[in-house]
Coordinates of C-alpha atoms in Angstrom, one line a residue:
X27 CA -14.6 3.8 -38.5
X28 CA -13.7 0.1 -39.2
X29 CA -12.1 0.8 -42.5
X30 CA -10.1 3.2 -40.5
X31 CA -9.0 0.8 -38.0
X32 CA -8.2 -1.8 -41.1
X33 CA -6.3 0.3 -43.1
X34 CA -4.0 1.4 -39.9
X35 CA -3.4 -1.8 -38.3
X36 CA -2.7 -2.9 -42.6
X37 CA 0.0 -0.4 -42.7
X38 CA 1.2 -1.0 -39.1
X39 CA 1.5 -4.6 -40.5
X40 CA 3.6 -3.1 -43.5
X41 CA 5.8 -1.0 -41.5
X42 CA 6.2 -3.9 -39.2
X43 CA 7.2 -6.1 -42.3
X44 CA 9.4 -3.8 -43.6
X45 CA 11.3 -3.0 -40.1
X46 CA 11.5 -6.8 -39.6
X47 CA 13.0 -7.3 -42.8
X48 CA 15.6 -4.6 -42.7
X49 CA 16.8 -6.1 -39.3
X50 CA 17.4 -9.8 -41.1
X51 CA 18.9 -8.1 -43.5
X52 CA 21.1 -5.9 -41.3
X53 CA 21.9 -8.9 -39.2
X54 CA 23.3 -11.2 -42.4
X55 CA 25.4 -8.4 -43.3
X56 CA 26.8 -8.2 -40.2
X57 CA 27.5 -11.9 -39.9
X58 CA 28.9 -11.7 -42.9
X59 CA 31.6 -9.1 -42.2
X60 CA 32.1 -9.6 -38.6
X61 CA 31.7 -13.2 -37.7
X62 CA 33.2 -14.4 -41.3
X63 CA 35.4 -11.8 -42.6
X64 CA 37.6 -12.1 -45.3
X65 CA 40.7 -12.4 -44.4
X66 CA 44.1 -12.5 -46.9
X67 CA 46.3 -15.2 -46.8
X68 CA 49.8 -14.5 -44.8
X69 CA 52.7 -13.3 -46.9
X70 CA 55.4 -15.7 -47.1
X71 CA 57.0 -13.0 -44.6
X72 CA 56.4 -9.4 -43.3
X73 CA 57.9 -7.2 -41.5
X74 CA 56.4 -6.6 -38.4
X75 CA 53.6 -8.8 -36.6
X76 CA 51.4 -6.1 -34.7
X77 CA 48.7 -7.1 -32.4
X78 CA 46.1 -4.5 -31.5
X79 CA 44.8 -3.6 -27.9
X80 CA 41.8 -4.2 -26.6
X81 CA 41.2 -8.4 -25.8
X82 CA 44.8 -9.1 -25.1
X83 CA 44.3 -12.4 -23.8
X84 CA 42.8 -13.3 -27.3
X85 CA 44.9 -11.6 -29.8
X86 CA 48.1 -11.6 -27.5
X87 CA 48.7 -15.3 -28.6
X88 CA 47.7 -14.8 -32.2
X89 CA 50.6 -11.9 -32.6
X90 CA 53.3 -14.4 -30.4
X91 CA 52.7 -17.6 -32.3
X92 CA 52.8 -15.7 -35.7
X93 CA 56.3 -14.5 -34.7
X94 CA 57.6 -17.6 -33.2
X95 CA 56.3 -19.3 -36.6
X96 CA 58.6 -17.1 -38.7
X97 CA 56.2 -14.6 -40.0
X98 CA 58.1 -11.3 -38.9
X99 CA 60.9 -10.6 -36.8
X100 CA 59.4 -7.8 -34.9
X101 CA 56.5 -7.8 -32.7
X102 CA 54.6 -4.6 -32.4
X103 CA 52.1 -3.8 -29.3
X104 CA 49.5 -1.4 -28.8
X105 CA 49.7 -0.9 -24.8
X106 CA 46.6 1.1 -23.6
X107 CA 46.4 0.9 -19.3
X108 CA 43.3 -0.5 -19.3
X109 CA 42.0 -4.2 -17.8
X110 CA 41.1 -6.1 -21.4
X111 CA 44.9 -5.0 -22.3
X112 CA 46.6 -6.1 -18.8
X113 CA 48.6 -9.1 -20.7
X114 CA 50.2 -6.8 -23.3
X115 CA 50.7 -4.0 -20.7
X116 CA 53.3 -6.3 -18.8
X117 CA 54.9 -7.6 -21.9
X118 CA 55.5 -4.0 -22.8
X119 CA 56.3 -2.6 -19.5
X120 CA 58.6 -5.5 -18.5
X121 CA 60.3 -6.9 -21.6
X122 CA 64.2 -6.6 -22.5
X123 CA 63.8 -8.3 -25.9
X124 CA 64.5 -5.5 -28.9
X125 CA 62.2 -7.8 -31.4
X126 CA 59.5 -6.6 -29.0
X127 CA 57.8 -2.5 -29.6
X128 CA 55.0 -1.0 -28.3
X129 CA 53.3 1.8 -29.0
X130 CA 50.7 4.3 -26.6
X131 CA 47.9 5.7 -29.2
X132 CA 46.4 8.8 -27.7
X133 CA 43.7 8.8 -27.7
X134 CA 42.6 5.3 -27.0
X135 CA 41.1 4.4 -30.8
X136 CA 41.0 2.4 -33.7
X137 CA 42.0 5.4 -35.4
X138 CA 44.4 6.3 -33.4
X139 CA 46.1 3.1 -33.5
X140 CA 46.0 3.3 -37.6
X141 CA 48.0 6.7 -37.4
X142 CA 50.6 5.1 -35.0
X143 CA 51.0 1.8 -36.9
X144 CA 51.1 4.1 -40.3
X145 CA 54.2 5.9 -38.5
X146 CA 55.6 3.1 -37.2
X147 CA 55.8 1.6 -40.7
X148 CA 56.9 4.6 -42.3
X149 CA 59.8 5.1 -39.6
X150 CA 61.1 1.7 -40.1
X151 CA 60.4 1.3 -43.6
X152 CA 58.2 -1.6 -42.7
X153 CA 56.2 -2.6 -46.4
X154 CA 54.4 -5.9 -45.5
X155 CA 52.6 -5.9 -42.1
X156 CA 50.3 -8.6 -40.4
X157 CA 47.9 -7.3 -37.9
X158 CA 46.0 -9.3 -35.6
X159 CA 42.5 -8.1 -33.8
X160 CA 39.8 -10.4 -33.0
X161 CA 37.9 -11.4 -35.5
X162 CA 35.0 -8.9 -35.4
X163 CA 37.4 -6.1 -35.1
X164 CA 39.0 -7.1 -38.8
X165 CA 37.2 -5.1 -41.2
X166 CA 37.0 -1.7 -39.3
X167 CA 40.3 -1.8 -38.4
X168 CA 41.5 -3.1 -42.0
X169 CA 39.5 0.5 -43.1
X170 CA 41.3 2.6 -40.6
X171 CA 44.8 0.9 -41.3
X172 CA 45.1 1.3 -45.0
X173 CA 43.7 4.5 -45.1
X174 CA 46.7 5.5 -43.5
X175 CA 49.6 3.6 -44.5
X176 CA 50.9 2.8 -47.9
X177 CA 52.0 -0.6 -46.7
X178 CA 50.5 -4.1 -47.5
X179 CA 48.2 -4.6 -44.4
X180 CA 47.5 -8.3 -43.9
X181 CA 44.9 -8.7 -41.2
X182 CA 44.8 -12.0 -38.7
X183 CA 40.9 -12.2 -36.9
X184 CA 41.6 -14.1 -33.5
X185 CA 39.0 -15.8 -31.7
X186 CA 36.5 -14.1 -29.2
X187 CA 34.7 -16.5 -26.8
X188 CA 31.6 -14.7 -27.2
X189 CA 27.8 -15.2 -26.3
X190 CA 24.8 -14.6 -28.9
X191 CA 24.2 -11.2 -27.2
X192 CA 27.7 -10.2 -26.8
X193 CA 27.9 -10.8 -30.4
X194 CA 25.1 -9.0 -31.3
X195 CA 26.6 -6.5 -29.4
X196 CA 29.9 -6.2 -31.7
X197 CA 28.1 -6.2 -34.6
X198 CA 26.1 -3.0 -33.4
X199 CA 29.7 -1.6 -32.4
X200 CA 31.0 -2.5 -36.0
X201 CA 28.7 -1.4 -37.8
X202 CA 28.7 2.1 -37.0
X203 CA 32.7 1.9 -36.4
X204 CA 32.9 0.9 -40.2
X205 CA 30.5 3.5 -41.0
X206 CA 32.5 6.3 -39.5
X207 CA 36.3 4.9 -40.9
X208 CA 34.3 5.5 -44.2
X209 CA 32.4 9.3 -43.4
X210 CA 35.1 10.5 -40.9
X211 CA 38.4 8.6 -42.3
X212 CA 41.4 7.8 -40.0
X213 CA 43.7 9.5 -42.2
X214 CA 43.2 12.4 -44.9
X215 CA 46.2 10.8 -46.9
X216 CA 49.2 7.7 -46.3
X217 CA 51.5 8.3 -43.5
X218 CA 55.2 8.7 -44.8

């Protein structure tokens, strides 16, 4: 009976280990790609700034300083109706300036955005773009973007003002939003 008892709580030990150490593991990777991820330098211009939904009083900003700066002459926003998007929903419903075009994706997605963007593009014959998300957004959205479009996608990560949970949080969200752009892809081939 106590060699019993030894050997279980032994490999309760190892599977605790082992589950422990997949975790830490699982947790630098995330940091990795989600707190720190690579990001391209700007080209020296593109041709549309376009600043995804979702966080707007975050990435709204990012997208109008990049413009103002020079970087495109078009600002493109993804208006969705819903409260994190309020700031880009009035800009869209309420602005008279033709450098300024939104877009509604249906439905409300990553995925869907990266179709509409890939349309956008191929309708104006946009080749360089800069997108901005926050920065925990970049990688999944990168994924979903280019498996759509044949233009250069340039992505901007703005800054979230988040806690230790919340962050823990996105990278949960992330990690299985990357994993499906990669199973499931956005896009079967380029738009256009």
């Amino acid at each position: 009976m106590f060699f019993r008892r030894t050997r279980s709580l032994r490999l309760l030990a190892a599977l605790t280990g082992a589950a422990l150490s997949a975790l830490l593991v699982w947790l630098l990777v995330a940091m990795n790609l989600f707190y720190f991820p690579h990001t391209e330098d700007l080209p020296a211009r593109a041709d549309a700034v376009i600043v995804l939904a979702g966080a707007a009083s975050e990435r709204l900003p990012v997208g109008q300083a990049l413009v103002r700066e020079g970087q495109a002459p078009v600002l493109v926003l993804s208006t969705t109706d819903t409260p994190g998007n309020a700031n880009m929903d009035l800009v869209c419903n309420y602005s008279t300036n033709p450098a300024i075009k939104c877009f509604a994706p249906s439905p409300l997605s990553t995925r869907a955005e990266a179709r509409s963007i890939a349309r956008l593009a191929a309708d104006n014959g946009w080749e360089d773009i800069v997108v901005v998300t926050s920065k925990y957004h970049v990688v999944r959205a990168q994924a979903n973007i280019k498996q759509c479009t044949n233009a250069r996608v340039t992505m901007v990560g703005s800054e979230p003002d988040l806690g230790p949970v919340q962050w823990l949080g996105r990278f949960t969200e992330e990690t299985g939003g990357v994993a499906a752009a990669f199973v499931r892809p956005a896009c079967a081939s380029p738009i256009g």
